[in-house]
Every structure is written in structure tokens, then in C-alpha cells.
Coordinates of C-alpha atoms in Angstrom, one line a residue:
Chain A
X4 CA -28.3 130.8 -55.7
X5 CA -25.5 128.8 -54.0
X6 CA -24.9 130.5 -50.8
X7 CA -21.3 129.0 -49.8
X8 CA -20.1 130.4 -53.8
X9 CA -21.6 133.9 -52.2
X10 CA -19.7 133.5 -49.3
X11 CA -16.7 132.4 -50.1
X12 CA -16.5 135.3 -53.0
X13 CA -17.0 137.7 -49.8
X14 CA -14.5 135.9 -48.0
X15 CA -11.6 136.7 -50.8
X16 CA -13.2 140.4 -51.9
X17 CA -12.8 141.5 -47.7
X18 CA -9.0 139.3 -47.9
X19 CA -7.9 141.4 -51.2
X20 CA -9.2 144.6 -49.3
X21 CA -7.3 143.8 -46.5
X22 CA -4.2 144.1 -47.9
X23 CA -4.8 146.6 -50.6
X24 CA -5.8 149.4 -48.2
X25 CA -3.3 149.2 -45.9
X26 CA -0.6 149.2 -49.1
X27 CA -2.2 152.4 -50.2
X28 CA -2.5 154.1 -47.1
X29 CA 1.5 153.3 -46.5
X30 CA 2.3 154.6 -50.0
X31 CA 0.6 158.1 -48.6
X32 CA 2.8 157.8 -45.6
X33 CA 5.6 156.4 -47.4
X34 CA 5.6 159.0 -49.8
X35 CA 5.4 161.8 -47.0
X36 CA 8.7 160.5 -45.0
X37 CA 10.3 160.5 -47.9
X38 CA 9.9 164.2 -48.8
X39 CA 10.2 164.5 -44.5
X40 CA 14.0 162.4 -44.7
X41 CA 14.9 164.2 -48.0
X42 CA 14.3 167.7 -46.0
X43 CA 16.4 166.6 -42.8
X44 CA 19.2 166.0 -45.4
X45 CA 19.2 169.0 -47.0
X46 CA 18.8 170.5 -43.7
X47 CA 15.1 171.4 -44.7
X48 CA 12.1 171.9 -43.1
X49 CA 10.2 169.4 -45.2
X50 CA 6.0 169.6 -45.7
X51 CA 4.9 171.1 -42.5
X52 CA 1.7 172.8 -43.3
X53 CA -0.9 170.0 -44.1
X54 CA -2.1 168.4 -40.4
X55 CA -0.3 167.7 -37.6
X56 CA 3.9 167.7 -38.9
X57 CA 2.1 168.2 -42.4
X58 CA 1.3 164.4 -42.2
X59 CA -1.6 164.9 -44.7
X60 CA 0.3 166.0 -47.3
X61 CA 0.0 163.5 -49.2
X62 CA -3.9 163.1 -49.3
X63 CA -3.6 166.8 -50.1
X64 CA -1.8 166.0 -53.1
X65 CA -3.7 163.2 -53.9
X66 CA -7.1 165.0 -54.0
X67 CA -5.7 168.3 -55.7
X68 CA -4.1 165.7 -58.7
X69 CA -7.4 163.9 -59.3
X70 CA -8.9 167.3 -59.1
X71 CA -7.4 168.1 -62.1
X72 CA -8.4 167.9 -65.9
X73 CA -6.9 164.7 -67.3
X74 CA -5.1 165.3 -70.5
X75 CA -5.1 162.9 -73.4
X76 CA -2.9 163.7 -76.3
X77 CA -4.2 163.8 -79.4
X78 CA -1.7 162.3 -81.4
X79 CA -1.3 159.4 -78.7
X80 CA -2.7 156.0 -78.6
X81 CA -5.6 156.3 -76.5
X82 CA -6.4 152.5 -75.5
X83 CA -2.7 151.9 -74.6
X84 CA -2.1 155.3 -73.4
X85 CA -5.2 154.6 -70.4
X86 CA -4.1 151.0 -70.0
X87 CA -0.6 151.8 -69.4
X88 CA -1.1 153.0 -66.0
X89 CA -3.8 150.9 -65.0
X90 CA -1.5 147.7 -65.9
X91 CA 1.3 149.6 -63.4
X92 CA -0.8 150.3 -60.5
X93 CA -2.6 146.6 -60.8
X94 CA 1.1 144.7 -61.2
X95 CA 2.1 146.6 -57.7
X96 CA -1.0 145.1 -55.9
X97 CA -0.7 142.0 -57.8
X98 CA 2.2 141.0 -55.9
X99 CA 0.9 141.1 -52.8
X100 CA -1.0 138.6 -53.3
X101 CA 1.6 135.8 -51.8
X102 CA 3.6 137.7 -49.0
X103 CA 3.1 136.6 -46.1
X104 CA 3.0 139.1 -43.1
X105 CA 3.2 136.8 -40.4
X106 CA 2.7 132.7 -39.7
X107 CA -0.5 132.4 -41.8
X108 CA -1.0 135.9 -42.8
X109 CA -1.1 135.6 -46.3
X110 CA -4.1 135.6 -49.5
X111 CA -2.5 132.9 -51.2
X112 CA 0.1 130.7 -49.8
X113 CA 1.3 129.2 -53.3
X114 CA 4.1 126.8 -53.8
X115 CA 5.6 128.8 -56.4
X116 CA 5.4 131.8 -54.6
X117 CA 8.5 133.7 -55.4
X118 CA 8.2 132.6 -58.7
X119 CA 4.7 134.7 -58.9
X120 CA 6.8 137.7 -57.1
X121 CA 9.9 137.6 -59.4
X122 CA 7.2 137.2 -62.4
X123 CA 5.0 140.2 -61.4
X124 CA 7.8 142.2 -60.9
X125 CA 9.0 141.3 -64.5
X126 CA 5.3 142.4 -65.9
X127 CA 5.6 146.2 -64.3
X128 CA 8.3 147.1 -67.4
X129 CA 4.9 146.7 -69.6
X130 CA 3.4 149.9 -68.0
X131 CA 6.5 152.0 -68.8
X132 CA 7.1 150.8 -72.5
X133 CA 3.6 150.9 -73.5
X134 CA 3.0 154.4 -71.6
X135 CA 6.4 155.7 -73.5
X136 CA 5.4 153.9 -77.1
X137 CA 1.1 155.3 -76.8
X138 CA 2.6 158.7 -76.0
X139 CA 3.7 159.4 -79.4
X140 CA 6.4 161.6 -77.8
X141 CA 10.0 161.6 -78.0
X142 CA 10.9 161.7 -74.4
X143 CA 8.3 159.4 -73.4
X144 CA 9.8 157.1 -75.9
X145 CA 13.3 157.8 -75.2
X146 CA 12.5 156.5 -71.5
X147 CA 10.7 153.4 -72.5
X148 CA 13.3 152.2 -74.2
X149 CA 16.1 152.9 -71.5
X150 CA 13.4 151.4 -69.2
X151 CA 13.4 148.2 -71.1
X152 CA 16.7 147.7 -71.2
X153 CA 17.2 148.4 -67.7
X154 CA 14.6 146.4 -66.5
X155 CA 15.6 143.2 -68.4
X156 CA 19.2 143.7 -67.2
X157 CA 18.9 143.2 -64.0
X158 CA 16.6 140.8 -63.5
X159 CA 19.1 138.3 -64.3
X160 CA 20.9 139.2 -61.0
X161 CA 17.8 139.3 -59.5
X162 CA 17.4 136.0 -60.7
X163 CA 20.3 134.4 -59.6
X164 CA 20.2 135.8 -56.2
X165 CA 16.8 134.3 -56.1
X166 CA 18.6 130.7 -57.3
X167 CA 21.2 131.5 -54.8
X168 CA 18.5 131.4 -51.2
X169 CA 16.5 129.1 -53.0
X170 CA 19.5 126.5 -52.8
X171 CA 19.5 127.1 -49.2
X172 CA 15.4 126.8 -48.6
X173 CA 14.6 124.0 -50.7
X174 CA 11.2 125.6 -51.1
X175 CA 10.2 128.2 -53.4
X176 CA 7.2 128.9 -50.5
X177 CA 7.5 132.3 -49.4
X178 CA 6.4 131.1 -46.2
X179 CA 9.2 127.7 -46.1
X180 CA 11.7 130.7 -47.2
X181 CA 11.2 132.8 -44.3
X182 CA 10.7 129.9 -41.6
X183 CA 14.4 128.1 -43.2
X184 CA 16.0 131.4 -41.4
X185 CA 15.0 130.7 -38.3
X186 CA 18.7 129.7 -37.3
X187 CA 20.2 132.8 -39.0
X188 CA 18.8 135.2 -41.5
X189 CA 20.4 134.7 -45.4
X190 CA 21.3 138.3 -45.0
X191 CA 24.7 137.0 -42.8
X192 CA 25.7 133.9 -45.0
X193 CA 24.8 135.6 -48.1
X194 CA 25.7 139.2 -47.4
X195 CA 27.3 140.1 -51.1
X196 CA 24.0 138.4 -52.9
X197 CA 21.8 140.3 -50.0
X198 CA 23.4 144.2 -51.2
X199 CA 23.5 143.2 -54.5
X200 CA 19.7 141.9 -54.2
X201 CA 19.3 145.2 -53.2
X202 CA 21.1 147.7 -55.6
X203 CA 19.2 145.4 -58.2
X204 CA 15.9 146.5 -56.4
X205 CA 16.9 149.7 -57.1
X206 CA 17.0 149.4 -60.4
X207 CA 13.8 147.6 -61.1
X208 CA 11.8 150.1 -59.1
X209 CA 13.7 152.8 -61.5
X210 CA 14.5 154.6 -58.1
X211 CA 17.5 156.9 -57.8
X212 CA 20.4 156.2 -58.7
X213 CA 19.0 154.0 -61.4
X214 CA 15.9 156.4 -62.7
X215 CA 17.1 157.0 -65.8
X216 CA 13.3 156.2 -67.2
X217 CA 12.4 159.5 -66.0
X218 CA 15.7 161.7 -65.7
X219 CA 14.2 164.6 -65.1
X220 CA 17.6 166.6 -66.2
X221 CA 17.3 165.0 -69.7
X222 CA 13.9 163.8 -70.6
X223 CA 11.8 166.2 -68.8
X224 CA 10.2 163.5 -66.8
X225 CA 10.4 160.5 -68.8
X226 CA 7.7 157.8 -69.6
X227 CA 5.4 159.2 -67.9
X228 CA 6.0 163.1 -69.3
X229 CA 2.8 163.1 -71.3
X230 CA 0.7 161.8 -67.8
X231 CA -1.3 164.6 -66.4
X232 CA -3.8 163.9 -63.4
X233 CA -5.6 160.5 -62.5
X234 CA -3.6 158.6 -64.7
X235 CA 0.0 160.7 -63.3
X236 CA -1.3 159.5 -59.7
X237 CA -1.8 155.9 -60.8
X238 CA 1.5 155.9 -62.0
X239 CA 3.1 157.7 -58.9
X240 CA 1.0 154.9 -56.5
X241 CA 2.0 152.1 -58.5
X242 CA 5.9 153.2 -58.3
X243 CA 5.4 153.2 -54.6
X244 CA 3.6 150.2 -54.2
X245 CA 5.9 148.0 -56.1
X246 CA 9.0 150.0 -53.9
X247 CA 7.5 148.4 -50.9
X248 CA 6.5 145.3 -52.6
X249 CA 10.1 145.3 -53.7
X250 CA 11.1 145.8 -49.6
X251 CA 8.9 143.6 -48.9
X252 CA 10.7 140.7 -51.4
X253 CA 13.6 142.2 -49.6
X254 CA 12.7 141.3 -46.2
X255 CA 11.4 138.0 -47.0
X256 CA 14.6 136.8 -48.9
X257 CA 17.0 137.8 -46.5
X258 CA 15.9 139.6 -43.3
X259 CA 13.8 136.6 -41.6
X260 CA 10.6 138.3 -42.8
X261 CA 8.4 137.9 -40.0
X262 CA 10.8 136.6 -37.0
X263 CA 12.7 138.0 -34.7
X264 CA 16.2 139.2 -34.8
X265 CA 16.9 136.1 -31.7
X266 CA 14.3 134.1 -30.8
X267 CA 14.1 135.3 -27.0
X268 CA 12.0 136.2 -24.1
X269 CA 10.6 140.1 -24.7
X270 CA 11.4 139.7 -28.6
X271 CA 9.5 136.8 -29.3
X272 CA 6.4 137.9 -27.7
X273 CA 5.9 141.0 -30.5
X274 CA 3.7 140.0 -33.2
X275 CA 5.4 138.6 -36.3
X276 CA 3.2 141.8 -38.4
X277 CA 5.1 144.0 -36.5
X278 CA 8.8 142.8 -37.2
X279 CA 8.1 142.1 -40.8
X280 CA 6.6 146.4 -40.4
X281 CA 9.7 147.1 -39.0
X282 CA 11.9 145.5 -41.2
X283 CA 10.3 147.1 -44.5
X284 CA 10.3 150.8 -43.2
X285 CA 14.2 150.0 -42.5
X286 CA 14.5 149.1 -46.1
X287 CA 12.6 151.6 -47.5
X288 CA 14.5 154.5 -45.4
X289 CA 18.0 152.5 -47.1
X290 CA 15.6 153.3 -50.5
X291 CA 15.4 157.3 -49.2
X292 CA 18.7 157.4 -48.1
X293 CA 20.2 156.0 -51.4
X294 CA 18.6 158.8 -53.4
X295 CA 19.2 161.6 -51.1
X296 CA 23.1 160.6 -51.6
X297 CA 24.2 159.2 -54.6
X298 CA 24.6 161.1 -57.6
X299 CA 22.6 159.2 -60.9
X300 CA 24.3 156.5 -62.9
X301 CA 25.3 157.3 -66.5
X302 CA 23.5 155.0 -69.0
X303 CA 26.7 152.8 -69.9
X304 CA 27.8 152.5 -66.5
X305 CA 24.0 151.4 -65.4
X306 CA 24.6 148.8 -68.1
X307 CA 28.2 147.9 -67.4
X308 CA 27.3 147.3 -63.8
X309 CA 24.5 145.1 -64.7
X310 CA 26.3 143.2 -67.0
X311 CA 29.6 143.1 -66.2
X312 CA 29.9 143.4 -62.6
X313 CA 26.7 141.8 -61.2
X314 CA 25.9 138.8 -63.4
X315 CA 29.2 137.4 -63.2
X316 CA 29.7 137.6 -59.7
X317 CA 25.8 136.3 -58.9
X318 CA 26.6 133.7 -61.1
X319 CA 29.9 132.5 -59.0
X320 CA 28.0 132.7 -56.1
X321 CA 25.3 130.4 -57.1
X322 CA 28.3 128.1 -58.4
X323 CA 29.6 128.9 -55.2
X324 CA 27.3 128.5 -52.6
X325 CA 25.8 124.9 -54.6
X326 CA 28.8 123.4 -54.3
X327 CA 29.4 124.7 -50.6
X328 CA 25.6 122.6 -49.9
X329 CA 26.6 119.4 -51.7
X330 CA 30.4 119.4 -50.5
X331 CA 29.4 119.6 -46.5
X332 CA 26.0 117.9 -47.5
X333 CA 24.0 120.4 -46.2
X334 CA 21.4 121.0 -48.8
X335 CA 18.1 120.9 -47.8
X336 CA 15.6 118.2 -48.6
Chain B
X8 CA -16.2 122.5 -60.0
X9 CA -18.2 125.5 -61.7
X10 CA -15.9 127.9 -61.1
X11 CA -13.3 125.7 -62.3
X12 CA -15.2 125.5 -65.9
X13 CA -15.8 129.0 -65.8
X14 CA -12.3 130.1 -65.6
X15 CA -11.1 128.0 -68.1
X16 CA -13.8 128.7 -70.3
X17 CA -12.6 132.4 -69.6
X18 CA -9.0 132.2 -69.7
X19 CA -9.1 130.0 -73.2
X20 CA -11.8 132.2 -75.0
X21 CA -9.4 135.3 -74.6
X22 CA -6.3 133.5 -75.5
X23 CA -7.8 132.3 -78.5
X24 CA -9.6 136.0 -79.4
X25 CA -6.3 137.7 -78.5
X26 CA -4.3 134.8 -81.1
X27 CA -6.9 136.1 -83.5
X28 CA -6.3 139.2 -82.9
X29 CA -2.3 138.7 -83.2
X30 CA -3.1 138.2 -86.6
X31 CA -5.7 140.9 -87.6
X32 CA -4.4 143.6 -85.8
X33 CA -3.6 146.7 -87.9
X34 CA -0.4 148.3 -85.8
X35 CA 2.2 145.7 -84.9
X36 CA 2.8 147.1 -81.6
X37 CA -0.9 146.1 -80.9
X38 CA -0.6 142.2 -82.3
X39 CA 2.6 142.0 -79.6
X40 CA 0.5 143.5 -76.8
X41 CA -2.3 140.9 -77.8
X42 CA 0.5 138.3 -77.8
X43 CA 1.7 138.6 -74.7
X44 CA -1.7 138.8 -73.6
X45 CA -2.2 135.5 -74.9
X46 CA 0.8 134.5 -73.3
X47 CA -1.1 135.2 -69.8
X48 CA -4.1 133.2 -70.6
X49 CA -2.2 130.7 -71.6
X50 CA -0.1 130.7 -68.2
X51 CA -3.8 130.8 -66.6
X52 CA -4.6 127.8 -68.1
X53 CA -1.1 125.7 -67.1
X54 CA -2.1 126.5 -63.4
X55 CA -5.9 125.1 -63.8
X56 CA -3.8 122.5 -65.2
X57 CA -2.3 122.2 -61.8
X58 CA 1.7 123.2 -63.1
X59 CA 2.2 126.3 -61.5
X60 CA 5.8 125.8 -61.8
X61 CA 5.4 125.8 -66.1
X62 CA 2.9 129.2 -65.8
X63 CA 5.3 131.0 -64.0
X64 CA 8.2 129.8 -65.9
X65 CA 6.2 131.2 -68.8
X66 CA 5.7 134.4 -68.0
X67 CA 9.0 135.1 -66.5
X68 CA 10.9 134.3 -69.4
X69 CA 8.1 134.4 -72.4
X70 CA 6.2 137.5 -71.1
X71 CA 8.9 139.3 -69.1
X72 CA 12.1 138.6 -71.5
X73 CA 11.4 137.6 -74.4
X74 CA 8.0 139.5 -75.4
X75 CA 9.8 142.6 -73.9
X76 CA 12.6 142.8 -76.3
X77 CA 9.8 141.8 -79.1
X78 CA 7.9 144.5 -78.5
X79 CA 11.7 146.9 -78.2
X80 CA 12.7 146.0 -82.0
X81 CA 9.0 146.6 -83.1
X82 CA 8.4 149.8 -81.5
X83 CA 11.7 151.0 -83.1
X84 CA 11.2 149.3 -86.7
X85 CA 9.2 152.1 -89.3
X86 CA 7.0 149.5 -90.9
X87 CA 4.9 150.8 -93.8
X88 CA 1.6 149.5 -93.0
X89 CA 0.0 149.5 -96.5
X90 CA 3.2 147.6 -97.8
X91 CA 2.7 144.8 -95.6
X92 CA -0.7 144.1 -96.5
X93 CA 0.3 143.9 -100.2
X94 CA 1.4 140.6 -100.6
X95 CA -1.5 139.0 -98.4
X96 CA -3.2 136.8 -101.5
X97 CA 0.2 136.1 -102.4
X98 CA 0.5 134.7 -99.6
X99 CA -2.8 133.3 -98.6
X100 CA -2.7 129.9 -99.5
X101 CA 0.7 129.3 -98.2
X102 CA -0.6 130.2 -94.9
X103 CA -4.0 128.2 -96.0
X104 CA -2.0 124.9 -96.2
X105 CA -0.2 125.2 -93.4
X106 CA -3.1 125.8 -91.2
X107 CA -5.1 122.6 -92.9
X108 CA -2.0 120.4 -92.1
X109 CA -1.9 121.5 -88.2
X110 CA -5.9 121.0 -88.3
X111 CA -4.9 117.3 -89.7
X112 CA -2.3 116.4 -86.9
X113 CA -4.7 118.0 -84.2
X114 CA -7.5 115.1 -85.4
X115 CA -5.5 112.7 -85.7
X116 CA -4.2 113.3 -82.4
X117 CA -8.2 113.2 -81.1
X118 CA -8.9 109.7 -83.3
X119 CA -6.1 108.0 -82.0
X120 CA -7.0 105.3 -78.2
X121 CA -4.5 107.7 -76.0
X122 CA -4.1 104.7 -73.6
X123 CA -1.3 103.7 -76.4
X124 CA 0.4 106.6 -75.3
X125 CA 4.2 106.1 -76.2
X126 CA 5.5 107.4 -72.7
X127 CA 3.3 105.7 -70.3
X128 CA 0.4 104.6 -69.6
X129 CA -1.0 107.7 -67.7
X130 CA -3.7 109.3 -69.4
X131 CA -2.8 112.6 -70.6
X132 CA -4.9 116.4 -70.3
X133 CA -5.5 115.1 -66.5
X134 CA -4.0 117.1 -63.7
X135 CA -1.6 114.8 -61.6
X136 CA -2.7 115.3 -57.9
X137 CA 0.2 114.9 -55.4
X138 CA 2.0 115.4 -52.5
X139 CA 4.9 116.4 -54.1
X140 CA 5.2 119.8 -55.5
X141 CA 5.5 120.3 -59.6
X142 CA 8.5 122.6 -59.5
X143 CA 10.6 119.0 -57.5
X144 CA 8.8 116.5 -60.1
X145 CA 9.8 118.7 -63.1
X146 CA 13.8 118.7 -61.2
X147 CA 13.5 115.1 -60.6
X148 CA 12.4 114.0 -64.1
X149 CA 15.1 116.6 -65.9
X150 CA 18.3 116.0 -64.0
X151 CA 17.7 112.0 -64.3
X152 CA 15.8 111.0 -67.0
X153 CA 16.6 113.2 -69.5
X154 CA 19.9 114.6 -68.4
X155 CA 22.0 114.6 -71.6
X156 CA 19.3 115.9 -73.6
X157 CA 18.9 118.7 -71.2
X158 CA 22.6 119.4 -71.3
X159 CA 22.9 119.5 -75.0
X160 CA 19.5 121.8 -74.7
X161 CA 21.6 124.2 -72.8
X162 CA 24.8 124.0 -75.0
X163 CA 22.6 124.4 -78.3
X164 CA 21.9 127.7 -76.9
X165 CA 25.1 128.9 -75.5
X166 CA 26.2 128.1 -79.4
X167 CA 23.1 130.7 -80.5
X168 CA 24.0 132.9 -78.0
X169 CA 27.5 132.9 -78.9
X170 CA 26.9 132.6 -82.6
X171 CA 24.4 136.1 -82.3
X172 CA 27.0 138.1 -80.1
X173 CA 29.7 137.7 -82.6
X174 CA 27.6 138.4 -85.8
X175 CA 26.8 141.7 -83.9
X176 CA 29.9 142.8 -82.7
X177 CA 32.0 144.7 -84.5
X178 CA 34.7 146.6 -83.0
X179 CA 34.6 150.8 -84.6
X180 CA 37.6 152.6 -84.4
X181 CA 37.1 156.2 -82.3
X182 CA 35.0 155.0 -79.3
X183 CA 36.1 155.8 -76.5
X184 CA 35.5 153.9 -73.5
X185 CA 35.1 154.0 -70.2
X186 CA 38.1 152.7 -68.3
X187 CA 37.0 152.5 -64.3
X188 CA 40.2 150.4 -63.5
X189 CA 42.5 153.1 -64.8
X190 CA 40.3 156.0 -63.4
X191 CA 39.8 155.0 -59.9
X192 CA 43.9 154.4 -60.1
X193 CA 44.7 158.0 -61.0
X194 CA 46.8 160.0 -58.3
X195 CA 48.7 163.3 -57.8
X196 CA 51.5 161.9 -59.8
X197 CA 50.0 160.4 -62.9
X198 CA 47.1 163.2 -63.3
X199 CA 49.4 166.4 -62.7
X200 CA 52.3 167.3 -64.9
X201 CA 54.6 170.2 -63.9
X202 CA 55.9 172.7 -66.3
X203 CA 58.0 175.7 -66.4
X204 CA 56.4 178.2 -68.3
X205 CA 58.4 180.7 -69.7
X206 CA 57.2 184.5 -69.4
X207 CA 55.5 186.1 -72.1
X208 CA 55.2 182.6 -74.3
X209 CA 52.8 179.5 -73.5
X210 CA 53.2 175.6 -73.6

């Protein structure tokens, strides 16, 4: 037995554990302030019963799903219909595999690391199509199919605002992205790309206004209609993973991940885990805030927006921005 | 090192069972769920290979585009299953040749001294260990060396792409459209019109 293959395995098990508990435990919390900020704008009370400010609510919920008698359809396809979920809850931790928290805080520092992200991301459609297709149902399927439209949409924006900091970096490090914004954060020079980065977000994650994969006021509740217990709450954890996985990106592209708003005396001394903490709760309230407001999109204008309003313009502003670089010969080596 | 074996022992094994099983698979919905899972191993296998930059590439646009609209049309197509089995002797040693004459190339490829390689000298199936990343080597070789050809690559494709949108399109009389321009534009004026009604008769 080769001791140092032992340890070494220990070494990445406790590293993948370290950041797969923490991501669940947020999801609980994540999950409970957004049912506390949809309350405060309705002018609700929110969940209050459940601990302290009902702050276990969501371990409540947890438990009383699991509790529950999983369901398989008969008519469905049971091998897909199990793996769907699994394959959406493992793509959401997947990702977190290269983001680094703070200097050196990261499983795998890859050199193609927002590749991986933008790849993983790409994969989580597969959970939704296969869950809508093994259902043998026709909302199910009926959400699938918007889903994979949807999905594949806007990833070309996603894509070109990717291109567009990338020009800037020089890098596709996660790590080299965050430390090129130590002058100024993207989010200032690339302010247009950084909201339509966003909106785009939106859309992959199927959030509000973009959930049209689970409109609950036409297709019941979409892909995952058919879902009942264990499998329902792997779905439900790996929506809210990849939401802050998605913040996360977020941060990282465009908010200086890690570093401080200005690099001086009582902001630098906070810990870089903290500001990069601070940074995705801030996203993820803009994620709340955006569904408590805005009415959902229609399917043609979802589409229309994609197409017609966000790939052309990303694509002038990678034009754009490239030939800013090479005209004042700023682009980095 | 081991681990190194083991993996790719691992990742090839399931590409190759899941090719087979592309094949074999009753329901096509299943052979394009075992594709793209070949797809993945076979990603898995460019980064042993040391090209992370070419595994990523290949899921993102293989396994997240194209395999995703793959598996859209063959979800939606109603393919009777006992039809498509019919013609399989028909068919058989069609597929029979064409399999011999890839088995043919791939040995000639082994026989051949691979030091006469017709690029370079390097030996090939070796990972290239440097200092500079893959994903600035690939950008390097493709914007210099082979420039033209990667421009024509790209117009070849805008041509498809073109060529696909306008075999598709076809405009129907009746649809109506969404016109945000002329929407958001609307006023007091142009969306009220003031009549006198007369009494006791309608518009």
C-alpha cells in the first residue's frame, strides 16, 4: 500500500468537502432570504416559525421532502428519469471546482479555468431535457424543449462577454482574471457587457424573468412536474447551487472577485473570503430583487432579446473593445 | 504515473463501451445520451493529453451546442423503431466495408517509422511539456501559420450558415409580429381616437 497515494486521496476528498458543504449550507440560507426578501416586498411576514426569525426553514423543508415517498412514473424512463437530477445537482458542484475564494483558495487552479466554468454551465441544460424527455409527460416535455432553446441562446452572449474580459486579462486563469482588476474592476470599463453578463445569468439559471422551463402559470411546474421528493430536492439544490455558482462567475468576471473595492488601510486588512462573500450575497439579492419585480418574459420576446438585441451588441463590443487594445496598444501580454 | 494509467485506462474503456453502445442502443434518445457521453471521455482523455484548451473547446461546443440540439430534433422526431431495424442486412456489409477500410488506414498508420512525420520531426501521441499555456500555442500557430486557411474555415461556414437560414425561411402571410419600436412609441395621440357618437345609434 503506497502511503503518499493514501494521503494525497485524503488530501483532495477533505478539499472537495471543503467547498461542497459550505455551498450546500448557503443554498439552505440562500433559499431562506429569498422567501425572507420576497416577504418584505410584498410587505409579508415571510417564514417566521422555524428557529430563531424562522432561519431553519429550510432544513425543515429539506427533511419533510426527503421524508416523503419518491414517486416514479410508470410510463417514464426510469434510468434517465433518476439520472436527470443527479447530473443537475453534480454540474452545480462541479463548477466549483476552479473558483477561487481568495489568493490561493482554490481546488484546482487550471489554466483554462473559465473555460471549465463556461463548459459546466453549458452541461446543466442536460438535467432539464433529459428530466422533461424520461418523464413521458407533456408539460415536462414542453419545458425541456423551451429550456433547450433558451439555454443555447444565450450562451452565445455569455460567450462573447467572456471573449470580451478575456481580451483585457490575457489569461483565461480565474485567478490572473481577478488579479488583472486590481487597477479597476471590468464592471466600470465594461459596464453594458457586465449587466448584460448578468441578464444572461438570469437566463441560464432559468430564474425569473427567464423561467419559462417551469412557468408555473402554463406548465404546471415544468421539467421538473413529474419530480416528487429526493429527486424534487436534488433538483431544487442544484438550481441554487448553480445560482451562486453563476454569482460567483459574476463576481469573478467583473467585480474584482476577491479584492477590495480600493486597495486601502482598514479595507485591505479584511480577508479576501470575505469580500468575494460579500460580493456574491450582493449579486444574489440583485437575483431576488429581479424576480420579486419584473413581470415574466413571453417566449418570443425571451428569444428576440437573445438574439436580436444581445448577440449583436456583445459582438460590437468585442469588435469594439479589441480594437480599443490594439489601437492604444494596451493589450495585455 | 499509476494513476495516470488508470485514468486513461478508465476514461478510454467508457468512451469506447459508450461508442458501442451509440450503435446498439434500442431508443435513439439513448445512443445521443451515450454519445455525448462519449464526448466527455473523450475530452478526459485531451486533458491527460495535456490540451486542456481542445477538451474544453469540446465540450463547450460538441457537448453543450451541438449534442444539445441533436438530442432536441431526436426527442421530437416519431421514429418507428421496428422500421429502422429492417434494413440492417441490407445494410450490413456497406457498413462492413467501411469499417475494414478505417481498420486498414489505422495499421498502416501504426507500420509506418513516425519519425518521417510530414510536419516535423516531433514525435507525435507525446504530451508537449511547457511553459507556455496550450490555449497561447494553439492562438500563436492559428493566426500565423495557418491564417488563410483559418479564415476560409470561418467563411465556409458563414456560407452553411447562411445557406441553412434561407432554405428555412419562409415568410407566411397572417403572422403577426411583435413590433417593440412602434409599441414603446405609442402616445395619447396615436392610441386614442375621439368620436361623437350619436344618441340611440353606435359607431
Amino acid at each position: 500500500m503506497n502511503y503518499d497515494l493514501l494521503i494525497t486521496g485524503l488530501i483532495i476528498v477533505a478539499q472537495i468537502l471543503a467547498v461542497v458543504v459550505p455551498v450546500l449550507i448557503s443554498v439552505a440560507f440562500l433559499v431562506y432570504a429569498e422567501r425572507k426578501v420576497l416577504a418584505l416586498i410584498q410587505l409579508r411576514r415571510g417564514p417566521n416559525i422555524v428557529g430563531p426569525f424562522g432561519i431553519l426553514q429550510s432544513f425543515a423543508d429539506a427533511l419533510k421532502l426527503i421524508t416523503k415517498e419518491n414517486i416514479i412514473p410508470s410510463g417514464s424512463n426510469k434510468i434517465v428519469f433518476i439520472l436527470a437530477p443527479i447530473i443537475t445537482m453534480v454540474l452545480s458542484l462541479a463548477g466549483w471546482a476552479v473558483i477561487p475564494f481568495a489568493p490561493g483558495w482554490v481546488v484546482s487552479d487550471i489554466n483554462v479555468g473559465i473555460m471549465y466554468l463556461f463548459a459546466v454551465s453549458s452541461l446543466g441544460v442536460y438535467g432539464i431535457i433529459m428530466a422533461g424527455w424520461a418523464s413521458n409527460s407533456q408539460y415536462p416535455f414542453l419545458g425541456a424543449l423551451r429550456s433547450a432553446a433558451q439555454m443555447v441562446s444565450y450562451e452565445v452572449s455569455i460567450g462573447f462577454v467572456i471573449i470580451t474580459v478575456l481580451l483585457c486579462v490575457g489569461s483565461l486563469n480565474l485567478s490572473k482574471i481577478v488579479l488583472a482588476q486590481q487597477t479597476v474592476w471590468f464592471a466600470i470599463p465594461l459596464l453594458p457587457m457586465f449587466i448584460i453578463f448578468f441578464i444572461s445569468a438570469l437566463a441560464e439559471t432559468n430564474r425569473l424573468p427567464f423561467d419559462l422551463p417551469e412557468d408555473e402559470s402554463t406548465l404546471v411546474a415544468g421539467f421538473f412536474t413529474e419530480y416528487s421528493s429526493a429527486s424534487f430536492v436534488l433538483f431544487f439544490l442544484g438550481e441554487y447551487a448553480s445560482m451562486i455558482l453563476m454569482s460567483s462567475m459574476t463576481v469573478i468576471l467583473f467585480l474584482g472577485g476577491w479584492l477590495p473595492p480600493f486597495d486601502v488601510y482598514p479595507l485591505n486588512v479584511v480577508p479576501g473570503v470575505i469580500w468575494f462573500t460579500v460580493k456574491v450575497i450582493f449579486i444574489l439579492f440583485l437575483f431576488i430583487w429581479v424576480r420579486g419585480t419584473f413581470p415574466r418574459y413571453r417566449y418570443d420576446q425571451l428569444m428576440r432579446l437573445g438574439w436580436k438585441v444581445f448577440l449583436p451588441f456583445s459582438l460590437f463590443w468585442v469588435v469594439a473593445t479589441s480594437g480599443f487594445l490594439v489601437y492604444f496598444d494596451m493589450l495585455p501580454n | 504515473m499509476v494513476l495516470y494509467s488508470l485514468t486513461f485506462y478508465l476514461f478510454s474503456s467508457v468512451a469506447v463501451l459508450s461508442a458501442l453502445m451509440v450503435i446498439s442502443a434500442k431508443n435513439p434518445v439513448h445512443s445521443v445520451l451515450f454519445l455525448i457521453l462519449s464526448f466527455v471521455n473523450a475530452s478526459g482523455l485531451f486533458v491527460l493529453l495535456g490540451a486542456e484548451f481542445l477538451a474544453m473547446i469540446l465540450v463547450v461546443v460538441y457537448v453543450g451546442a451541438v449534442a444539445v440540439l441533436f438530442l432536441f430534433v431526436v426527442m421530437m422526431l416519431d421514429i418507428n423503431f421496428v422500421k429502422l431495424r429492417e434494413g440492417f442486412l441490407q445494410y450490413l456489409p456497406f457498413g462492413a466495408l467501411l469499417g475494414i477500410v478505417l481498420v486498414i488506414e489505422l495499421g498502416i498508420l501504426f507500420l509506418t517509422d513516425r519519425s518521417s512525420n510530414i510536419y516535423n520531426n516531433q514525435t507525435p501521441l507525446q504530451p508537449i511539456v511547457s511553459e507556455v499555456e496550450n490555449t497561447k500555442m494553439i492562438g500563436q500557430i492559428l493566426y500565423t501559420e495557418y491564417f488563410y486557411l483559418f479564415q476560409i474555415c470561418g467563411i465556409i461556414l458563414l456560407v452553411a450558415m447562411i445557406g441553412s437560414i434561407t432554405l428555412t425561411l419562409r415568410d407566411k402571410g397572417g403572422v403577426k409580429r411583435q413590433n417593440i419600436d412602434s409599441q414603446n412609441t405609442v402616445d395619447a395621440s396615436t392610441a386614442i381616437e375621439k368620436k361623437k357618437v350619436k344618441i340611440g345609434e353606435g359607431i
